[in-house]
């Protein structure tokens, strides 16, 4: 389908779902609407990400585009909660959803009014199963992308600990407030933003492999530090410092990861590879979010942190084994045709 139609259609679906959310009066309705909302996002995001290398074919420009994209994502995650809290002082809770609807409509308007490069004609005559699994099979055949699959799990382990359990640490373990929860999440975002800002200059000097493997090591140590903090227990400033470390580690992996996808892709496989990365990385969250939440509730927060630290360490070791030396790509490009 045409790129604009996909992006605009996903935005319009998300706007419609956001418009329905104020009318919810049953818990099951929330699950259904969020499922549809996230399905639209799962269409928009890889389509958007696979478009960036077409617009910015030069690798240096592409790296800076990735940096700005990551920076915008982190900035949004920091600003949105504060902006929502400020708006709630003058708006009702239901009116706040209208701002979300306006955001999706504005996104759709930007896509409509932007000139996009014409897509190269690609013959897609493989079977449905072949096309559906093509991106994952390319991942399995390429050592850099196999390493990325392992690194995705390390990122998911750190992200799950922060997003699922920060509210528990701040409010229950350290006796803080909602403001302390926001401060801790801001520290996580600040660490990520710092790396996003400096990544282009770093990647001009070192290979992706070095930065990404260093990020995985940082995540392993950061999660081990979180376990130690919870087991002792430690102090609130130490937790904030660890959250900065975890934010930096996730960005050291996430920011350059699209460069690997770009190198492994052809015009015919680009959308499949970016979609596979989105699916595989989110599959890792299906593992780590329950670990952070259920194990934390059943066996205690130190145990959950320990399990996530072990998962990140195993993932780091696997990434080192899959990607032992610097190289551009080991992929022999596969076409869409079966």
PDB file of C-alpha atoms in Angstrom, residues 3-315:
ATOM      1  CA  UNK A   3       3.266   4.879   2.396  1.00  0.00           C
ATOM      2  CA  UNK A   4       1.056   7.899   3.050  1.00  0.00           C
ATOM      3  CA  UNK A   5      -2.081   5.778   3.127  1.00  0.00           C
ATOM      4  CA  UNK A   6      -0.553   3.456   5.726  1.00  0.00           C
ATOM      5  CA  UNK A   7       0.739   6.262   7.955  1.00  0.00           C
ATOM      6  CA  UNK A   8      -2.375   8.431   7.732  1.00  0.00           C
ATOM      7  CA  UNK A   9      -4.685   5.450   8.172  1.00  0.00           C
ATOM      8  CA  UNK A  10      -2.855   4.373  11.337  1.00  0.00           C
ATOM      9  CA  UNK A  11      -3.059   7.925  12.704  1.00  0.00           C
ATOM     10  CA  UNK A  12      -6.793   8.164  12.007  1.00  0.00           C
ATOM     11  CA  UNK A  13      -7.442   4.824  13.732  1.00  0.00           C
ATOM     12  CA  UNK A  14      -5.480   5.968  16.772  1.00  0.00           C
ATOM     13  CA  UNK A  15      -7.362   9.260  16.852  1.00  0.00           C
ATOM     14  CA  UNK A  16     -10.673   7.385  16.728  1.00  0.00           C
ATOM     15  CA  UNK A  17      -9.645   5.089  19.589  1.00  0.00           C
ATOM     16  CA  UNK A  18      -8.519   8.047  21.716  1.00  0.00           C
ATOM     17  CA  UNK A  19     -11.911   9.652  21.068  1.00  0.00           C
ATOM     18  CA  UNK A  20     -13.644   6.520  22.408  1.00  0.00           C
ATOM     19  CA  UNK A  21     -11.585   6.213  25.590  1.00  0.00           C
ATOM     20  CA  UNK A  22     -13.595   8.793  27.613  1.00  0.00           C
ATOM     21  CA  UNK A  23     -16.747   6.711  27.007  1.00  0.00           C
ATOM     22  CA  UNK A  24     -15.295   3.568  28.587  1.00  0.00           C
ATOM     23  CA  UNK A  25     -17.198   2.222  31.594  1.00  0.00           C
ATOM     24  CA  UNK A  26     -15.977  -1.408  31.681  1.00  0.00           C
ATOM     25  CA  UNK A  27     -12.467  -2.757  32.202  1.00  0.00           C
ATOM     26  CA  UNK A  28     -12.701  -5.140  29.219  1.00  0.00           C
ATOM     27  CA  UNK A  29     -13.379  -2.174  26.944  1.00  0.00           C
ATOM     28  CA  UNK A  30     -10.023  -0.689  27.923  1.00  0.00           C
ATOM     29  CA  UNK A  31      -8.222  -3.882  26.888  1.00  0.00           C
ATOM     30  CA  UNK A  32      -9.984  -4.002  23.516  1.00  0.00           C
ATOM     31  CA  UNK A  33      -9.393  -0.334  22.720  1.00  0.00           C
ATOM     32  CA  UNK A  34      -5.750  -0.429  23.805  1.00  0.00           C
ATOM     33  CA  UNK A  35      -5.214  -3.571  21.709  1.00  0.00           C
ATOM     34  CA  UNK A  36      -6.556  -1.800  18.611  1.00  0.00           C
ATOM     35  CA  UNK A  37      -4.616   1.373  19.464  1.00  0.00           C
ATOM     36  CA  UNK A  38      -1.347  -0.534  19.796  1.00  0.00           C
ATOM     37  CA  UNK A  39      -2.052  -2.502  16.625  1.00  0.00           C
ATOM     38  CA  UNK A  40      -2.289   0.793  14.760  1.00  0.00           C
ATOM     39  CA  UNK A  41       0.938   1.943  16.406  1.00  0.00           C
ATOM     40  CA  UNK A  42       2.585  -1.338  15.408  1.00  0.00           C
ATOM     41  CA  UNK A  43       1.658  -0.468  11.833  1.00  0.00           C
ATOM     42  CA  UNK A  44       2.713   3.181  11.980  1.00  0.00           C
ATOM     43  CA  UNK A  45       6.074   2.817  13.764  1.00  0.00           C
ATOM     44  CA  UNK A  46       7.919   0.328  11.502  1.00  0.00           C
ATOM     45  CA  UNK A  47       6.452   2.002   8.410  1.00  0.00           C
ATOM     46  CA  UNK A  48       7.775   5.346   9.668  1.00  0.00           C
ATOM     47  CA  UNK A  49      11.163   3.914  10.659  1.00  0.00           C
ATOM     48  CA  UNK A  50      11.658   2.151   7.320  1.00  0.00           C
ATOM     49  CA  UNK A  51      10.976   5.455   5.555  1.00  0.00           C
ATOM     50  CA  UNK A  52      13.838   7.362   7.217  1.00  0.00           C
ATOM     51  CA  UNK A  53      16.686   5.579   5.320  1.00  0.00           C
ATOM     52  CA  UNK A  54      14.878   6.299   2.042  1.00  0.00           C
ATOM     53  CA  UNK A  55      14.723  10.009   2.859  1.00  0.00           C
ATOM     54  CA  UNK A  56      18.291  10.088   4.260  1.00  0.00           C
ATOM     55  CA  UNK A  57      20.397   7.684   2.167  1.00  0.00           C
ATOM     56  CA  UNK A  58      23.723   9.098   3.424  1.00  0.00           C
ATOM     57  CA  UNK A  59      24.761   7.167   6.542  1.00  0.00           C
ATOM     58  CA  UNK A  60      26.055  10.208   8.448  1.00  0.00           C
ATOM     59  CA  UNK A  61      22.826  12.092   7.835  1.00  0.00           C
ATOM     60  CA  UNK A  62      20.839   8.971   8.660  1.00  0.00           C
ATOM     61  CA  UNK A  63      22.668   8.592  11.983  1.00  0.00           C
ATOM     62  CA  UNK A  64      21.858  12.193  12.887  1.00  0.00           C
ATOM     63  CA  UNK A  65      18.261  11.593  11.876  1.00  0.00           C
ATOM     64  CA  UNK A  66      18.141   8.587  14.209  1.00  0.00           C
ATOM     65  CA  UNK A  67      19.630  10.710  16.978  1.00  0.00           C
ATOM     66  CA  UNK A  68      16.961  13.384  16.543  1.00  0.00           C
ATOM     67  CA  UNK A  69      14.217  10.763  16.331  1.00  0.00           C
ATOM     68  CA  UNK A  70      15.395   9.153  19.574  1.00  0.00           C
ATOM     69  CA  UNK A  71      15.747  12.552  21.204  1.00  0.00           C
ATOM     70  CA  UNK A  72      12.181  13.469  20.230  1.00  0.00           C
ATOM     71  CA  UNK A  73      10.907  10.154  21.622  1.00  0.00           C
ATOM     72  CA  UNK A  74      12.681  10.643  24.955  1.00  0.00           C
ATOM     73  CA  UNK A  75      11.682  14.299  25.171  1.00  0.00           C
ATOM     74  CA  UNK A  76       8.046  13.385  24.550  1.00  0.00           C
ATOM     75  CA  UNK A  77       8.145  10.781  27.319  1.00  0.00           C
ATOM     76  CA  UNK A  78       9.488  13.420  29.710  1.00  0.00           C
ATOM     77  CA  UNK A  79       7.308  16.366  28.684  1.00  0.00           C
ATOM     78  CA  UNK A  80       3.973  14.590  28.155  1.00  0.00           C
ATOM     79  CA  UNK A  81       3.312  13.625  31.815  1.00  0.00           C
ATOM     80  CA  UNK A  82       4.200  17.126  33.013  1.00  0.00           C
ATOM     81  CA  UNK A  83       2.099  18.719  30.276  1.00  0.00           C
ATOM     82  CA  UNK A  84      -0.836  16.442  31.095  1.00  0.00           C
ATOM     83  CA  UNK A  85      -0.586  17.326  34.789  1.00  0.00           C
ATOM     84  CA  UNK A  86      -0.535  21.038  33.941  1.00  0.00           C
ATOM     85  CA  UNK A  87      -3.533  20.757  31.605  1.00  0.00           C
ATOM     86  CA  UNK A  88      -5.534  18.867  34.239  1.00  0.00           C
ATOM     87  CA  UNK A  89      -5.465  21.998  36.374  1.00  0.00           C
ATOM     88  CA  UNK A  90      -7.631  23.773  33.771  1.00  0.00           C
ATOM     89  CA  UNK A  91      -9.262  20.881  31.864  1.00  0.00           C
ATOM     90  CA  UNK A  92     -11.343  17.896  32.869  1.00  0.00           C
ATOM     91  CA  UNK A  93      -9.938  14.378  32.594  1.00  0.00           C
ATOM     92  CA  UNK A  94     -12.137  13.635  29.569  1.00  0.00           C
ATOM     93  CA  UNK A  95     -11.163  16.847  27.797  1.00  0.00           C
ATOM     94  CA  UNK A  96      -7.543  15.795  28.023  1.00  0.00           C
ATOM     95  CA  UNK A  97      -8.239  12.990  25.535  1.00  0.00           C
ATOM     96  CA  UNK A  98      -9.180  15.634  22.956  1.00  0.00           C
ATOM     97  CA  UNK A  99      -5.557  16.775  23.060  1.00  0.00           C
ATOM     98  CA  UNK A 100      -4.472  13.230  22.202  1.00  0.00           C
ATOM     99  CA  UNK A 101      -6.928  13.154  19.309  1.00  0.00           C
ATOM    100  CA  UNK A 102      -5.591  16.498  18.075  1.00  0.00           C
ATOM    101  CA  UNK A 103      -2.035  15.153  18.251  1.00  0.00           C
ATOM    102  CA  UNK A 104      -2.837  12.176  16.005  1.00  0.00           C
ATOM    103  CA  UNK A 105      -4.753  14.381  13.561  1.00  0.00           C
ATOM    104  CA  UNK A 106      -1.844  16.828  13.442  1.00  0.00           C
ATOM    105  CA  UNK A 107       0.502  13.920  12.734  1.00  0.00           C
ATOM    106  CA  UNK A 108      -1.741  12.790   9.867  1.00  0.00           C
ATOM    107  CA  UNK A 109      -1.812  16.338   8.484  1.00  0.00           C
ATOM    108  CA  UNK A 110       1.986  16.532   8.545  1.00  0.00           C
ATOM    109  CA  UNK A 111       2.258  13.247   6.649  1.00  0.00           C
ATOM    110  CA  UNK A 112      -0.276  14.374   4.041  1.00  0.00           C
ATOM    111  CA  UNK A 113       1.533  17.659   3.414  1.00  0.00           C
ATOM    112  CA  UNK A 114       5.036  16.142   3.298  1.00  0.00           C
ATOM    113  CA  UNK A 115       6.566  15.140  -0.019  1.00  0.00           C
ATOM    114  CA  UNK A 116       7.876  11.599   0.278  1.00  0.00           C
ATOM    115  CA  UNK A 117      10.283   9.948  -2.178  1.00  0.00           C
ATOM    116  CA  UNK A 118       8.707   7.644  -4.700  1.00  0.00           C
ATOM    117  CA  UNK A 119       9.040   4.017  -3.645  1.00  0.00           C
ATOM    118  CA  UNK A 120      10.928   1.666  -5.905  1.00  0.00           C
ATOM    119  CA  UNK A 121       8.675  -0.886  -7.569  1.00  0.00           C
ATOM    120  CA  UNK A 122       9.039  -4.237  -5.822  1.00  0.00           C
ATOM    121  CA  UNK A 123       7.490  -7.437  -7.115  1.00  0.00           C
ATOM    122  CA  UNK A 124       5.944  -9.241  -4.136  1.00  0.00           C
ATOM    123  CA  UNK A 125       4.883 -12.620  -5.492  1.00  0.00           C
ATOM    124  CA  UNK A 126       5.975 -14.829  -2.599  1.00  0.00           C
ATOM    125  CA  UNK A 127       3.447 -16.692  -0.504  1.00  0.00           C
ATOM    126  CA  UNK A 128       1.797 -14.962   2.452  1.00  0.00           C
ATOM    127  CA  UNK A 129       3.798 -17.150   4.867  1.00  0.00           C
ATOM    128  CA  UNK A 130       7.042 -16.311   3.062  1.00  0.00           C
ATOM    129  CA  UNK A 131       6.373 -12.572   3.265  1.00  0.00           C
ATOM    130  CA  UNK A 132       5.184 -12.737   6.874  1.00  0.00           C
ATOM    131  CA  UNK A 133       8.303 -14.555   8.077  1.00  0.00           C
ATOM    132  CA  UNK A 134      10.828 -12.971   5.719  1.00  0.00           C
ATOM    133  CA  UNK A 135      12.118 -10.348   8.149  1.00  0.00           C
ATOM    134  CA  UNK A 136      12.554 -12.861  10.970  1.00  0.00           C
ATOM    135  CA  UNK A 137      14.385 -15.282   8.670  1.00  0.00           C
ATOM    136  CA  UNK A 138      16.765 -12.521   7.599  1.00  0.00           C
ATOM    137  CA  UNK A 139      17.412 -11.810  11.287  1.00  0.00           C
ATOM    138  CA  UNK A 140      18.216 -15.488  11.867  1.00  0.00           C
ATOM    139  CA  UNK A 141      20.658 -15.596   8.916  1.00  0.00           C
ATOM    140  CA  UNK A 142      22.583 -12.411   9.771  1.00  0.00           C
ATOM    141  CA  UNK A 143      25.003 -12.449  12.690  1.00  0.00           C
ATOM    142  CA  UNK A 144      24.639  -8.713  13.423  1.00  0.00           C
ATOM    143  CA  UNK A 145      20.862  -9.057  13.531  1.00  0.00           C
ATOM    144  CA  UNK A 146      21.086 -12.199  15.660  1.00  0.00           C
ATOM    145  CA  UNK A 147      23.129 -10.128  18.097  1.00  0.00           C
ATOM    146  CA  UNK A 148      20.478  -7.407  17.910  1.00  0.00           C
ATOM    147  CA  UNK A 149      17.825  -9.953  18.913  1.00  0.00           C
ATOM    148  CA  UNK A 150      19.865 -10.711  22.041  1.00  0.00           C
ATOM    149  CA  UNK A 151      20.413  -7.014  22.723  1.00  0.00           C
ATOM    150  CA  UNK A 152      16.652  -6.435  22.424  1.00  0.00           C
ATOM    151  CA  UNK A 153      16.153  -8.708  25.420  1.00  0.00           C
ATOM    152  CA  UNK A 154      18.720  -6.768  27.465  1.00  0.00           C
ATOM    153  CA  UNK A 155      16.916  -3.516  26.623  1.00  0.00           C
ATOM    154  CA  UNK A 156      13.567  -5.071  27.504  1.00  0.00           C
ATOM    155  CA  UNK A 157      14.896  -6.267  30.879  1.00  0.00           C
ATOM    156  CA  UNK A 158      16.062  -2.773  31.846  1.00  0.00           C
ATOM    157  CA  UNK A 159      12.971  -1.053  30.471  1.00  0.00           C
ATOM    158  CA  UNK A 160      10.637  -3.430  32.301  1.00  0.00           C
ATOM    159  CA  UNK A 161      12.366  -2.848  35.632  1.00  0.00           C
ATOM    160  CA  UNK A 162      12.078   0.915  35.232  1.00  0.00           C
ATOM    161  CA  UNK A 163       8.586   1.231  33.758  1.00  0.00           C
ATOM    162  CA  UNK A 164       6.868  -1.479  35.790  1.00  0.00           C
ATOM    163  CA  UNK A 165       8.499  -1.040  39.193  1.00  0.00           C
ATOM    164  CA  UNK A 166       9.587   2.599  39.542  1.00  0.00           C
ATOM    165  CA  UNK A 167       6.267   3.492  41.149  1.00  0.00           C
ATOM    166  CA  UNK A 168       6.736   0.642  43.655  1.00  0.00           C
ATOM    167  CA  UNK A 169      10.278   1.723  44.540  1.00  0.00           C
ATOM    168  CA  UNK A 170       9.481   5.423  44.807  1.00  0.00           C
ATOM    169  CA  UNK A 171       6.223   5.212  46.754  1.00  0.00           C
ATOM    170  CA  UNK A 172       6.426   1.988  48.773  1.00  0.00           C
ATOM    171  CA  UNK A 173      10.119   1.294  49.352  1.00  0.00           C
ATOM    172  CA  UNK A 174      11.407   4.863  49.667  1.00  0.00           C
ATOM    173  CA  UNK A 175       8.200   6.499  50.918  1.00  0.00           C
ATOM    174  CA  UNK A 176       8.113   9.056  48.136  1.00  0.00           C
ATOM    175  CA  UNK A 177       5.318  10.747  46.194  1.00  0.00           C
ATOM    176  CA  UNK A 178       4.074  10.861  42.617  1.00  0.00           C
ATOM    177  CA  UNK A 179       6.579  13.661  42.043  1.00  0.00           C
ATOM    178  CA  UNK A 180       9.389  11.271  43.009  1.00  0.00           C
ATOM    179  CA  UNK A 181       8.085   8.752  40.484  1.00  0.00           C
ATOM    180  CA  UNK A 182       8.248  11.453  37.803  1.00  0.00           C
ATOM    181  CA  UNK A 183      11.782  12.444  38.874  1.00  0.00           C
ATOM    182  CA  UNK A 184      13.003   8.845  38.649  1.00  0.00           C
ATOM    183  CA  UNK A 185      11.496   8.382  35.180  1.00  0.00           C
ATOM    184  CA  UNK A 186      13.006  11.734  34.163  1.00  0.00           C
ATOM    185  CA  UNK A 187      16.436  10.443  35.196  1.00  0.00           C
ATOM    186  CA  UNK A 188      15.938   7.386  32.998  1.00  0.00           C
ATOM    187  CA  UNK A 189      14.920   9.623  30.099  1.00  0.00           C
ATOM    188  CA  UNK A 190      17.807  12.023  30.728  1.00  0.00           C
ATOM    189  CA  UNK A 191      20.337   9.201  30.452  1.00  0.00           C
ATOM    190  CA  UNK A 192      18.791   8.125  27.169  1.00  0.00           C
ATOM    191  CA  UNK A 193      18.718  11.693  25.809  1.00  0.00           C
ATOM    192  CA  UNK A 194      22.364  12.256  26.704  1.00  0.00           C
ATOM    193  CA  UNK A 195      23.420   9.263  24.616  1.00  0.00           C
ATOM    194  CA  UNK A 196      21.058  10.201  21.782  1.00  0.00           C
ATOM    195  CA  UNK A 197      22.685  13.634  21.568  1.00  0.00           C
ATOM    196  CA  UNK A 198      26.239  12.300  21.543  1.00  0.00           C
ATOM    197  CA  UNK A 199      25.711   9.083  19.532  1.00  0.00           C
ATOM    198  CA  UNK A 200      26.404  10.591  16.064  1.00  0.00           C
ATOM    199  CA  UNK A 201      29.813  11.881  17.149  1.00  0.00           C
ATOM    200  CA  UNK A 202      30.619   8.615  18.911  1.00  0.00           C
ATOM    201  CA  UNK A 203      29.612   6.531  15.882  1.00  0.00           C
ATOM    202  CA  UNK A 204      31.867   8.648  13.681  1.00  0.00           C
ATOM    203  CA  UNK A 205      34.772   7.217  15.703  1.00  0.00           C
ATOM    204  CA  UNK A 206      33.754   3.740  16.839  1.00  0.00           C
ATOM    205  CA  UNK A 207      31.808   0.906  15.165  1.00  0.00           C
ATOM    206  CA  UNK A 208      28.191   0.193  16.064  1.00  0.00           C
ATOM    207  CA  UNK A 209      29.331  -3.084  17.594  1.00  0.00           C
ATOM    208  CA  UNK A 210      31.491  -1.347  20.196  1.00  0.00           C
ATOM    209  CA  UNK A 211      28.817   1.108  21.313  1.00  0.00           C
ATOM    210  CA  UNK A 212      25.998  -1.432  21.387  1.00  0.00           C
ATOM    211  CA  UNK A 213      27.948  -4.112  23.243  1.00  0.00           C
ATOM    212  CA  UNK A 214      29.109  -1.480  25.738  1.00  0.00           C
ATOM    213  CA  UNK A 215      25.469  -0.543  26.239  1.00  0.00           C
ATOM    214  CA  UNK A 216      24.580  -4.166  26.977  1.00  0.00           C
ATOM    215  CA  UNK A 217      27.382  -4.407  29.556  1.00  0.00           C
ATOM    216  CA  UNK A 218      26.158  -1.166  31.119  1.00  0.00           C
ATOM    217  CA  UNK A 219      22.628  -2.562  31.371  1.00  0.00           C
ATOM    218  CA  UNK A 220      23.863  -5.770  33.008  1.00  0.00           C
ATOM    219  CA  UNK A 221      25.820  -3.844  35.629  1.00  0.00           C
ATOM    220  CA  UNK A 222      22.965  -1.369  36.106  1.00  0.00           C
ATOM    221  CA  UNK A 223      20.450  -4.141  36.765  1.00  0.00           C
ATOM    222  CA  UNK A 224      22.896  -5.881  39.105  1.00  0.00           C
ATOM    223  CA  UNK A 225      23.251  -2.556  40.904  1.00  0.00           C
ATOM    224  CA  UNK A 226      19.468  -2.308  41.192  1.00  0.00           C
ATOM    225  CA  UNK A 227      19.389  -5.760  42.786  1.00  0.00           C
ATOM    226  CA  UNK A 228      22.060  -4.708  45.287  1.00  0.00           C
ATOM    227  CA  UNK A 229      20.194  -1.476  46.012  1.00  0.00           C
ATOM    228  CA  UNK A 230      16.977  -3.341  46.768  1.00  0.00           C
ATOM    229  CA  UNK A 231      18.635  -6.121  48.750  1.00  0.00           C
ATOM    230  CA  UNK A 232      20.664  -3.903  51.109  1.00  0.00           C
ATOM    231  CA  UNK A 233      18.621  -1.482  50.779  1.00  0.00           C
ATOM    232  CA  UNK A 234      20.307   1.637  49.437  1.00  0.00           C
ATOM    233  CA  UNK A 235      19.408   5.292  49.177  1.00  0.00           C
ATOM    234  CA  UNK A 236      17.151   7.256  46.842  1.00  0.00           C
ATOM    235  CA  UNK A 237      19.975   9.200  45.114  1.00  0.00           C
ATOM    236  CA  UNK A 238      21.664   5.900  44.245  1.00  0.00           C
ATOM    237  CA  UNK A 239      18.479   4.712  42.535  1.00  0.00           C
ATOM    238  CA  UNK A 240      18.315   7.922  40.520  1.00  0.00           C
ATOM    239  CA  UNK A 241      21.910   7.399  39.413  1.00  0.00           C
ATOM    240  CA  UNK A 242      21.171   3.807  38.387  1.00  0.00           C
ATOM    241  CA  UNK A 243      18.176   4.998  36.363  1.00  0.00           C
ATOM    242  CA  UNK A 244      20.449   7.401  34.458  1.00  0.00           C
ATOM    243  CA  UNK A 245      22.798   4.480  33.751  1.00  0.00           C
ATOM    244  CA  UNK A 246      19.952   2.257  32.547  1.00  0.00           C
ATOM    245  CA  UNK A 247      18.591   5.023  30.325  1.00  0.00           C
ATOM    246  CA  UNK A 248      22.016   5.544  28.784  1.00  0.00           C
ATOM    247  CA  UNK A 249      22.474   1.812  28.215  1.00  0.00           C
ATOM    248  CA  UNK A 250      19.147   1.401  26.427  1.00  0.00           C
ATOM    249  CA  UNK A 251      19.894   4.350  24.128  1.00  0.00           C
ATOM    250  CA  UNK A 252      23.383   2.990  23.337  1.00  0.00           C
ATOM    251  CA  UNK A 253      21.603  -0.012  21.828  1.00  0.00           C
ATOM    252  CA  UNK A 254      18.404   1.513  20.453  1.00  0.00           C
ATOM    253  CA  UNK A 255      19.909   4.519  18.664  1.00  0.00           C
ATOM    254  CA  UNK A 256      22.391   2.617  16.407  1.00  0.00           C
ATOM    255  CA  UNK A 257      20.171  -0.452  15.933  1.00  0.00           C
ATOM    256  CA  UNK A 258      18.408   0.995  12.887  1.00  0.00           C
ATOM    257  CA  UNK A 259      21.807   1.389  11.178  1.00  0.00           C
ATOM    258  CA  UNK A 260      22.152  -2.406  11.254  1.00  0.00           C
ATOM    259  CA  UNK A 261      18.673  -2.819   9.788  1.00  0.00           C
ATOM    260  CA  UNK A 262      19.426  -0.318   7.035  1.00  0.00           C
ATOM    261  CA  UNK A 263      22.627  -2.104   5.991  1.00  0.00           C
ATOM    262  CA  UNK A 264      20.963  -5.496   5.931  1.00  0.00           C
ATOM    263  CA  UNK A 265      18.010  -4.297   3.851  1.00  0.00           C
ATOM    264  CA  UNK A 266      17.320  -3.959   0.169  1.00  0.00           C
ATOM    265  CA  UNK A 267      14.486  -1.960  -1.375  1.00  0.00           C
ATOM    266  CA  UNK A 268      12.459  -5.163  -1.425  1.00  0.00           C
ATOM    267  CA  UNK A 269      13.153  -6.283   2.156  1.00  0.00           C
ATOM    268  CA  UNK A 270      13.433  -2.989   4.074  1.00  0.00           C
ATOM    269  CA  UNK A 271       9.861  -2.910   5.382  1.00  0.00           C
ATOM    270  CA  UNK A 272      10.043  -6.598   6.343  1.00  0.00           C
ATOM    271  CA  UNK A 273      13.239  -6.139   8.348  1.00  0.00           C
ATOM    272  CA  UNK A 274      12.045  -3.051  10.209  1.00  0.00           C
ATOM    273  CA  UNK A 275       8.731  -4.769  10.974  1.00  0.00           C
ATOM    274  CA  UNK A 276      10.565  -7.835  12.252  1.00  0.00           C
ATOM    275  CA  UNK A 277      12.656  -5.668  14.578  1.00  0.00           C
ATOM    276  CA  UNK A 278       9.508  -4.050  15.955  1.00  0.00           C
ATOM    277  CA  UNK A 279       7.847  -7.437  16.495  1.00  0.00           C
ATOM    278  CA  UNK A 280      10.890  -9.195  17.975  1.00  0.00           C
ATOM    279  CA  UNK A 281      11.747  -6.342  20.335  1.00  0.00           C
ATOM    280  CA  UNK A 282       8.166  -6.201  21.602  1.00  0.00           C
ATOM    281  CA  UNK A 283       8.111  -9.969  22.011  1.00  0.00           C
ATOM    282  CA  UNK A 284      10.884  -9.446  24.551  1.00  0.00           C
ATOM    283  CA  UNK A 285       8.582  -7.155  26.553  1.00  0.00           C
ATOM    284  CA  UNK A 286       6.036  -9.989  26.733  1.00  0.00           C
ATOM    285  CA  UNK A 287       8.735 -11.868  28.678  1.00  0.00           C
ATOM    286  CA  UNK A 288      10.225  -9.121  30.825  1.00  0.00           C
ATOM    287  CA  UNK A 289       7.107  -7.191  31.887  1.00  0.00           C
ATOM    288  CA  UNK A 290       5.552 -10.210  33.652  1.00  0.00           C
ATOM    289  CA  UNK A 291       8.928 -10.985  35.233  1.00  0.00           C
ATOM    290  CA  UNK A 292       9.143  -7.461  36.639  1.00  0.00           C
ATOM    291  CA  UNK A 293       5.524  -7.379  37.804  1.00  0.00           C
ATOM    292  CA  UNK A 294       4.552 -10.903  38.806  1.00  0.00           C
ATOM    293  CA  UNK A 295       7.858 -12.046  40.275  1.00  0.00           C
ATOM    294  CA  UNK A 296       8.204  -8.715  42.051  1.00  0.00           C
ATOM    295  CA  UNK A 297       4.770  -9.170  43.607  1.00  0.00           C
ATOM    296  CA  UNK A 298       5.151 -12.879  44.424  1.00  0.00           C
ATOM    297  CA  UNK A 299       8.802 -13.221  45.451  1.00  0.00           C
ATOM    298  CA  UNK A 300       9.866  -9.654  46.231  1.00  0.00           C
ATOM    299  CA  UNK A 301      11.452  -6.807  44.312  1.00  0.00           C
ATOM    300  CA  UNK A 302      15.090  -7.936  44.821  1.00  0.00           C
ATOM    301  CA  UNK A 303      14.294 -11.312  43.235  1.00  0.00           C
ATOM    302  CA  UNK A 304      12.656  -9.655  40.209  1.00  0.00           C
ATOM    303  CA  UNK A 305      15.685  -7.374  39.760  1.00  0.00           C
ATOM    304  CA  UNK A 306      18.024 -10.367  40.061  1.00  0.00           C
ATOM    305  CA  UNK A 307      16.125 -12.347  37.409  1.00  0.00           C
ATOM    306  CA  UNK A 308      16.162  -9.382  35.023  1.00  0.00           C
ATOM    307  CA  UNK A 309      19.885  -8.843  35.668  1.00  0.00           C
ATOM    308  CA  UNK A 310      20.568 -12.495  34.838  1.00  0.00           C
ATOM    309  CA  UNK A 311      18.502 -12.227  31.650  1.00  0.00           C
ATOM    310  CA  UNK A 312      20.414  -9.113  30.583  1.00  0.00           C
ATOM    311  CA  UNK A 313      23.759 -10.766  31.326  1.00  0.00           C
ATOM    312  CA  UNK A 314      22.898 -13.889  29.319  1.00  0.00           C
ATOM    313  CA  UNK A 315      21.717 -11.662  26.460  1.00  0.00           C
TER     314      UNK A 315
END
